[in-house]
Short mmCIF file of C-alpha atoms and ligand atoms in Angstrom, two decimals:
data_model
loop_
_atom_site.label_atom_id
_atom_site.label_comp_id
_atom_site.label_asym_id
_atom_site.label_seq_id
_atom_site.Cartn_x
_atom_site.Cartn_y
_atom_site.Cartn_z
CA MET A 1 50.93 111.96 110.43
CA LYS A 2 50.90 108.09 109.43
CA GLU A 3 48.95 105.68 111.84
CA ALA A 4 51.14 103.47 112.80
CA MET A 5 51.99 99.75 112.23
CA LEU A 6 52.81 97.43 114.36
CA TYR A 7 50.47 97.89 118.16
CA SER A 8 47.79 97.30 119.82
CA GLN A 9 44.54 99.41 121.69
CA LEU A 10 44.35 98.78 124.93
CA SER A 11 41.09 98.49 127.03
CA ASP A 12 41.51 101.87 128.56
CA GLY A 13 42.15 104.02 125.62
CA SER A 14 46.05 103.69 125.74
CA VAL A 15 48.32 102.24 122.83
CA GLU A 16 50.48 99.36 122.34
CA CYS A 17 53.35 99.85 120.39
CA GLU A 18 55.25 96.49 118.55
CA LEU A 19 58.40 97.91 117.47
CA CYS A 20 60.99 96.94 120.01
CA HIS A 21 61.71 95.07 122.79
CA ARG A 22 60.56 98.62 125.87
CA ARG A 23 56.93 97.75 124.51
CA CYS A 24 55.67 101.41 125.30
CA ARG A 25 52.65 101.41 126.92
CA ILE A 26 51.08 105.19 125.72
CA PRO A 27 47.95 106.36 127.08
CA LYS A 28 46.31 108.94 125.12
CA GLY A 29 48.33 111.82 124.36
CA SER A 30 51.48 110.73 125.14
CA ILE A 31 54.48 109.25 123.51
CA GLY A 32 56.07 106.23 123.37
CA PHE A 33 59.62 106.25 124.69
CA CYS A 34 61.35 107.24 121.57
CA SER A 35 59.27 110.53 121.32
CA VAL A 36 58.28 110.09 117.62
CA ARG A 37 54.81 107.96 118.04
CA LYS A 38 52.15 109.14 119.74
CA ASN A 39 49.05 108.44 121.12
CA VAL A 40 45.89 110.67 119.79
CA ASP A 41 42.41 108.89 120.99
CA GLY A 42 43.57 106.02 120.45
CA VAL A 43 45.66 105.61 117.31
CA LEU A 44 48.88 105.43 117.30
CA TYR A 45 50.95 107.69 115.01
CA SER A 46 53.97 108.48 113.23
CA LEU A 47 54.81 111.50 113.61
CA VAL A 48 58.39 111.49 111.19
CA TYR A 49 57.33 109.59 108.14
CA GLY A 50 58.33 111.19 105.35
CA LYS A 51 60.73 114.41 107.18
CA ALA A 52 63.99 112.85 106.41
CA ILE A 53 67.06 114.63 109.33
CA ALA A 54 68.92 113.34 106.79
CA ALA A 55 69.57 112.08 103.35
CA ASN A 56 72.95 111.32 101.99
CA VAL A 57 73.92 109.84 99.04
CA ASP A 58 77.09 107.40 101.35
CA PRO A 59 79.29 104.32 100.00
CA ILE A 60 77.90 100.66 100.76
CA GLU A 61 80.89 100.28 103.23
CA LYS A 62 80.28 103.47 105.71
CA LYS A 63 77.27 101.37 107.21
CA PRO A 64 80.03 99.53 107.24
CA LEU A 65 78.71 96.57 105.07
CA PHE A 66 82.25 95.26 103.18
CA HIS A 67 80.58 91.61 102.36
CA TYR A 68 76.90 93.36 100.21
CA TYR A 69 77.47 94.13 97.42
CA PRO A 70 80.82 95.77 98.42
CA GLY A 71 81.36 99.61 96.03
CA SER A 72 77.60 100.44 96.43
CA ALA A 73 76.41 103.83 96.41
CA VAL A 74 73.20 103.98 98.92
CA MET A 75 71.01 107.09 99.71
CA SER A 76 70.35 106.77 102.97
CA ILE A 77 68.53 108.38 105.17
CA ALA A 78 66.98 109.07 108.77
CA THR A 79 64.23 110.73 110.46
CA ILE A 80 65.52 112.17 114.25
CA GLY A 81 64.66 109.81 117.68
CA CYS A 82 66.05 106.91 119.57
CA ASN A 83 64.89 103.68 121.45
CA PHE A 84 67.81 104.03 123.13
CA ARG A 85 69.86 107.61 125.04
CA CYS A 86 73.08 106.32 124.57
CA LYS A 87 75.83 108.56 125.90
CA PHE A 88 78.68 108.13 123.01
CA CYS A 89 76.56 108.87 120.67
CA ASP A 90 77.31 110.68 117.17
CA ASN A 91 74.59 111.13 115.95
CA TRP A 92 73.31 112.24 119.35
CA THR A 93 72.22 115.54 117.54
CA ILE A 94 69.20 114.20 116.17
CA SER A 95 68.89 111.05 117.63
CA GLN A 96 68.44 112.62 120.61
CA SER A 97 65.50 116.19 119.63
CA ARG A 98 63.33 115.80 121.05
CA GLU A 99 61.08 118.60 118.28
CA ILE A 100 60.13 116.89 115.11
CA GLU A 101 61.98 118.65 112.22
CA GLY A 102 62.96 117.07 109.01
CA LEU A 103 62.37 118.32 106.13
CA ASP A 104 59.04 116.28 103.48
CA PHE A 105 61.03 113.72 101.35
CA PRO A 106 58.50 111.37 100.80
CA PRO A 107 58.86 107.95 99.58
CA GLU A 108 58.16 109.00 96.23
CA LYS A 109 61.02 110.97 96.23
CA VAL A 110 63.86 108.76 97.77
CA ILE A 111 63.90 106.70 95.43
CA SER A 112 63.53 108.87 92.53
CA SER A 113 66.24 110.26 93.73
CA SER A 114 67.96 107.31 94.12
CA LEU A 115 68.03 106.87 90.89
CA LYS A 116 68.89 109.97 89.61
CA TYR A 117 71.59 109.36 91.88
CA GLY A 118 73.06 106.28 90.32
CA CYS A 119 72.41 104.14 93.95
CA HIS A 120 72.25 100.76 93.91
CA GLY A 121 70.50 100.78 96.89
CA VAL A 122 68.98 102.18 100.15
CA SER A 123 69.91 102.82 103.98
CA TYR A 124 67.60 103.57 106.57
CA THR A 125 70.44 104.51 108.81
CA TYR A 126 71.94 107.53 111.68
CA THR A 127 69.62 107.13 112.90
CA GLU A 128 67.36 103.96 114.67
CA PRO A 129 65.91 102.66 111.74
CA THR A 130 63.63 100.77 113.63
CA ILE A 131 61.13 103.98 115.70
CA PHE A 132 60.42 105.36 111.56
CA PHE A 133 59.14 101.53 110.44
CA GLU A 134 56.21 102.83 108.30
CA TYR A 135 58.97 105.68 106.91
CA ALA A 136 60.93 102.83 106.13
CA TYR A 137 58.72 99.65 105.37
CA ASP A 138 57.32 102.27 102.02
CA THR A 139 59.88 103.61 100.70
CA ALA A 140 61.75 100.46 101.02
CA LYS A 141 58.92 98.19 98.96
CA LEU A 142 58.58 100.81 96.49
CA ALA A 143 62.74 100.32 96.00
CA ARG A 144 62.51 96.88 95.45
CA GLU A 145 59.94 97.47 93.12
CA LYS A 146 62.51 99.21 90.92
CA GLY A 147 64.76 97.39 91.61
CA LEU A 148 67.01 98.37 94.11
CA PHE A 149 67.91 96.88 97.66
CA ASN A 150 67.62 97.94 101.26
CA THR A 151 69.23 98.14 104.54
CA PHE A 152 69.13 98.90 107.81
CA VAL A 153 72.19 99.94 110.11
CA THR A 154 70.12 98.86 113.43
CA ASN A 155 70.93 98.47 116.99
CA GLY A 156 68.23 95.19 116.90
CA TYR A 157 66.80 95.66 119.54
CA MET A 158 62.80 95.14 117.79
CA THR A 159 61.15 92.86 118.53
CA PRO A 160 60.36 89.87 115.94
CA GLU A 161 57.33 90.81 114.67
CA ALA A 162 59.32 94.08 113.52
CA VAL A 163 61.89 91.58 111.67
CA ARG A 164 58.93 89.42 110.59
CA THR A 165 57.07 92.34 108.57
CA ILE A 166 60.63 94.06 107.06
CA SER A 167 61.65 91.26 106.20
CA GLN A 168 59.86 90.42 102.59
CA TYR A 169 61.80 94.48 101.71
CA LEU A 170 65.37 93.77 103.76
CA ASN A 171 68.01 92.08 101.90
CA ALA A 172 70.72 93.25 104.63
CA ALA A 173 71.41 94.22 108.40
CA THR A 174 74.57 96.58 110.03
CA VAL A 175 74.00 95.13 113.74
CA ASP A 176 75.63 96.66 116.08
CA PHE A 177 76.46 96.27 119.55
CA LYS A 178 78.29 98.52 122.27
CA GLY A 179 80.93 97.23 124.00
CA SER A 180 81.10 93.80 123.69
CA ALA A 181 76.39 93.02 124.57
CA ASP A 182 77.93 93.61 128.56
CA PRO A 183 74.18 94.31 131.07
CA LYS A 184 75.89 97.33 132.77
CA PHE A 185 77.25 98.76 129.88
CA TYR A 186 73.94 98.74 127.83
CA ARG A 187 72.00 100.17 131.49
CA GLU A 188 74.52 102.69 131.93
CA LEU A 189 75.31 104.37 129.19
CA MET A 190 72.46 103.55 127.21
CA ALA A 191 70.32 103.29 129.05
CA VAL A 192 69.09 100.14 127.83
CA PRO A 193 67.61 97.18 130.73
CA ASP A 194 69.18 94.27 128.82
CA PRO A 195 70.70 93.49 125.40
CA GLU A 196 69.96 90.06 124.97
CA PRO A 197 66.96 90.45 123.07
CA ILE A 198 69.49 91.73 120.46
CA PHE A 199 69.96 87.64 119.92
CA GLU A 200 66.99 86.70 119.90
CA THR A 201 66.81 89.47 116.93
CA LEU A 202 70.08 88.12 115.19
CA LYS A 203 68.56 84.43 114.77
CA GLU A 204 65.03 85.87 113.76
CA MET A 205 67.02 87.79 111.62
CA LYS A 206 69.14 84.67 109.97
CA ARG A 207 65.98 82.04 109.65
CA VAL A 208 64.17 84.89 106.88
CA GLY A 209 67.72 84.97 105.24
CA ILE A 210 69.19 88.61 106.03
CA PHE A 211 72.67 89.03 105.28
CA ILE A 212 73.86 90.29 108.69
CA GLU A 213 77.52 92.50 109.19
CA ILE A 214 78.07 93.43 112.67
CA THR A 215 79.74 95.90 114.66
CA ASN A 216 80.62 96.43 117.89
CA LEU A 217 81.78 99.27 119.96
CA LEU A 218 84.91 99.84 122.49
CA VAL A 219 84.28 102.49 123.90
CA THR A 220 87.57 103.55 126.41
CA LYS A 221 87.34 102.92 129.29
CA TYR A 222 83.42 101.73 129.94
CA GLY A 223 83.79 99.51 127.50
CA ASP A 224 86.58 98.22 126.57
CA ASP A 225 86.61 94.78 128.65
CA LEU A 226 88.74 91.67 125.95
CA GLY A 227 86.31 89.19 128.20
CA GLY A 228 83.48 90.49 127.41
CA LEU A 229 84.86 90.66 123.84
CA ARG A 230 85.81 87.31 123.69
CA GLU A 231 81.87 86.36 124.26
CA LEU A 232 80.54 88.57 122.74
CA ALA A 233 82.21 87.20 119.62
CA SER A 234 81.44 83.21 120.78
CA ARG A 235 77.74 83.82 120.97
CA ILE A 236 78.03 85.57 117.13
CA VAL A 237 79.90 82.05 115.99
CA GLU A 238 76.42 79.97 117.82
CA ILE A 239 74.25 81.91 116.31
CA LEU A 240 75.54 83.26 112.65
CA GLY A 241 78.45 81.03 111.85
CA LYS A 242 82.04 81.82 111.22
CA ASP A 243 81.22 83.58 108.24
CA VAL A 244 79.37 86.44 109.37
CA PRO A 245 81.36 90.00 108.30
CA PHE A 246 82.91 91.02 111.94
CA HIS A 247 84.09 95.16 112.51
CA VAL A 248 85.42 96.25 116.29
CA LEU A 249 84.81 99.40 115.41
CA ARG A 250 87.66 102.91 117.82
CA PHE A 251 85.51 105.33 120.02
CA HIS A 252 85.60 109.08 118.94
CA PRO A 253 84.88 111.72 121.79
CA ASP A 254 81.66 112.76 121.21
CA TYR A 255 77.99 113.88 123.78
CA GLN A 256 78.57 112.69 126.82
CA LEU A 257 81.54 111.24 126.59
CA TYR A 258 83.59 114.01 124.90
CA GLU A 259 85.77 113.86 128.09
CA VAL A 260 86.92 110.13 127.23
CA PRO A 261 89.92 109.14 124.60
CA SER A 262 89.89 107.55 121.71
CA THR A 263 89.55 103.57 121.52
CA PRO A 264 93.93 102.76 121.63
CA ILE A 265 94.55 100.96 118.62
CA SER A 266 96.38 97.96 120.65
CA THR A 267 93.21 98.01 122.43
CA LEU A 268 91.90 97.46 119.13
CA GLU A 269 94.02 95.42 117.40
CA LYS A 270 93.91 92.14 120.36
CA ALA A 271 90.05 92.33 119.71
CA ALA A 272 90.34 91.22 116.26
CA GLU A 273 92.85 88.86 117.33
CA ILE A 274 90.02 87.41 120.28
CA ALA A 275 87.79 87.60 117.47
CA MET A 276 89.70 85.49 115.36
CA ASP A 277 90.57 83.40 117.81
CA VAL A 278 87.35 81.99 118.76
CA GLY A 279 86.59 81.57 115.01
CA LEU A 280 85.41 84.56 113.62
CA LYS A 281 87.28 84.43 109.32
CA TYR A 282 86.09 87.80 108.31
CA VAL A 283 87.19 90.45 111.22
CA TYR A 284 88.21 94.30 111.05
CA ILE A 285 88.47 97.23 112.80
CA GLY A 286 87.01 100.19 112.18
CA ASN A 287 87.13 104.14 112.29
CA VAL A 288 91.38 103.84 111.89
CA PRO A 289 91.92 104.63 107.95
CA GLY A 290 94.56 103.15 106.61
CA HIS A 291 95.07 100.18 109.02
CA ARG A 292 95.92 96.72 107.72
CA LEU A 293 92.36 94.96 108.77
CA GLU A 294 89.89 97.41 107.05
CA HIS A 295 91.19 94.72 103.57
CA THR A 296 89.92 91.30 103.55
CA TYR A 297 91.80 88.40 103.54
CA CYS A 298 91.43 84.84 102.39
CA PRO A 299 90.73 83.17 105.93
CA SER A 300 92.74 80.45 104.23
CA CYS A 301 95.31 81.44 102.80
CA LYS A 302 95.36 85.14 103.79
CA GLU A 303 96.22 86.45 100.58
CA ILE A 304 94.50 90.44 99.53
CA LEU A 305 91.06 89.50 98.14
CA ILE A 306 89.69 93.80 99.49
CA GLU A 307 92.32 96.35 99.21
CA ARG A 308 90.67 98.78 100.86
CA PHE A 309 91.41 103.26 102.58
CA SER A 310 88.49 103.57 104.55
CA PHE A 311 85.26 103.46 103.09
CA ASP A 312 87.37 103.22 99.32
CA ILE A 313 87.95 99.39 97.41
CA LEU A 314 91.97 100.29 96.28
CA ARG A 315 92.16 96.72 94.57
CA TRP A 316 89.50 93.78 93.60
CA ASN A 317 90.53 90.31 93.74
CA LEU A 318 88.12 88.02 93.55
CA LYS A 319 87.35 85.65 90.94
CA ALA A 320 83.52 86.25 90.07
CA ASP A 321 82.85 83.87 91.27
CA ASN A 322 84.10 84.81 94.83
CA THR A 323 86.76 82.92 95.25
CA CYS A 324 89.89 83.66 96.02
CA PRO A 325 92.66 83.35 93.46
CA LYS A 326 94.95 81.61 94.01
CA CYS A 327 93.57 78.71 96.69
CA GLY A 328 90.08 78.90 95.86
CA GLU A 329 88.21 79.49 99.20
CA LYS A 330 84.79 80.37 98.54
CA ILE A 331 84.33 83.97 100.35
CA ASN A 332 80.72 85.55 102.48
CA VAL A 333 80.29 87.79 99.25
CA VAL A 334 77.78 88.62 98.45
CA GLY A 335 77.75 90.43 94.62
CA THR A 336 80.48 91.50 93.34
CA LEU A 337 82.23 95.21 92.37
CA GLN A 338 79.69 97.73 92.36
CA LYS A 339 80.21 101.14 89.62
CA GLY A 340 78.54 103.81 88.85
CA GLY A 341 76.88 105.65 91.64
CA SER A 342 77.99 108.67 92.94
CA LYS A 343 79.03 108.86 96.24
CA TRP A 344 79.54 111.07 99.53
CA LEU A 345 76.57 113.61 97.74
CA SER A 346 74.45 115.62 100.80
CA LEU A 347 70.84 115.81 99.78
CA ILE A 348 69.34 117.52 103.17
S1 SF4 Y 401 59.61 102.13 118.29
FE1 SF4 Y 401 59.41 103.71 120.85
S2 SF4 Y 401 57.32 104.19 120.80
FE2 SF4 Y 401 57.74 101.64 119.99
S3 SF4 Y 401 58.55 100.48 121.74
FE3 SF4 Y 401 59.99 101.51 120.28
S4 SF4 Y 401 61.23 103.01 121.75
FE4 SF4 Y 401 58.39 103.00 122.09
#
């Protein structure tokens, strides 16, 4: 156990966790909503510090981060637990587990393994990194000392205090929306009272200079309302601008929605058209390998700049200064094509 960061002690011996917007008030001897933070005699502890339930070397495109050091290999770690209860979660066996389990993989070992396998960065992913914040924070600090970058794949429900605290080490984040941020969808399918705080997270992340990509999962029948998607895309433009990469993700049957069919590709394509119509310059369709919207196109002349198949980069067609070779448009890509790391290794 490790004492938690970001909590307050209350006069009756309970504590208030300040990591995510649930702001759980936890009486002595009890655990928070995410099931991995416990009040022991008035002190809040993380129960999953250094206990990885997954550790893999992945291509950064899997996060997905398409515009941040493309081609990088990232050490990807998770613990059990989550502050959401998504009925369609594709990592539900670990996110919804109530058993504290995982192998000892302390921050020092995460970093030494990252270096051993030639990773360019570390990604805190699969489950929600906010709930294993202390583990992520210490690992991220060490990563930066060794010249590695850090990325979160997050539902965005963290508090502004949490964003500010991790910001000194966090380089980039994939912020995942579901069902186009429809409040009813969040309440009924995810047990989240209100998605509004996620937009505050985006503002805070932008303010502190974290590079952001957005995903939006369209769940067939429940969350594929394209009017809602237009509204979400408009808010993203308003908060983050037109240059932010925006991924429309296909749902696959899973967990409690295993009888719901995959999102039709025609729905995803209409969604992508709407996002582009709203002004977003880099719109992708995810979970459909081989689709033409896996590539990065020049927003100006439509030249293919980064050609992909699934998470692989097939062709790199940007100039060294990340401009389009045909028309000279400056493209919102951080870093250039990375090579040399191992990919697709499973350590745990
Ligand atoms: S991180 Fe966990 S304990 Fe803390 S507020 Fe969120 S759900 Fe509650």
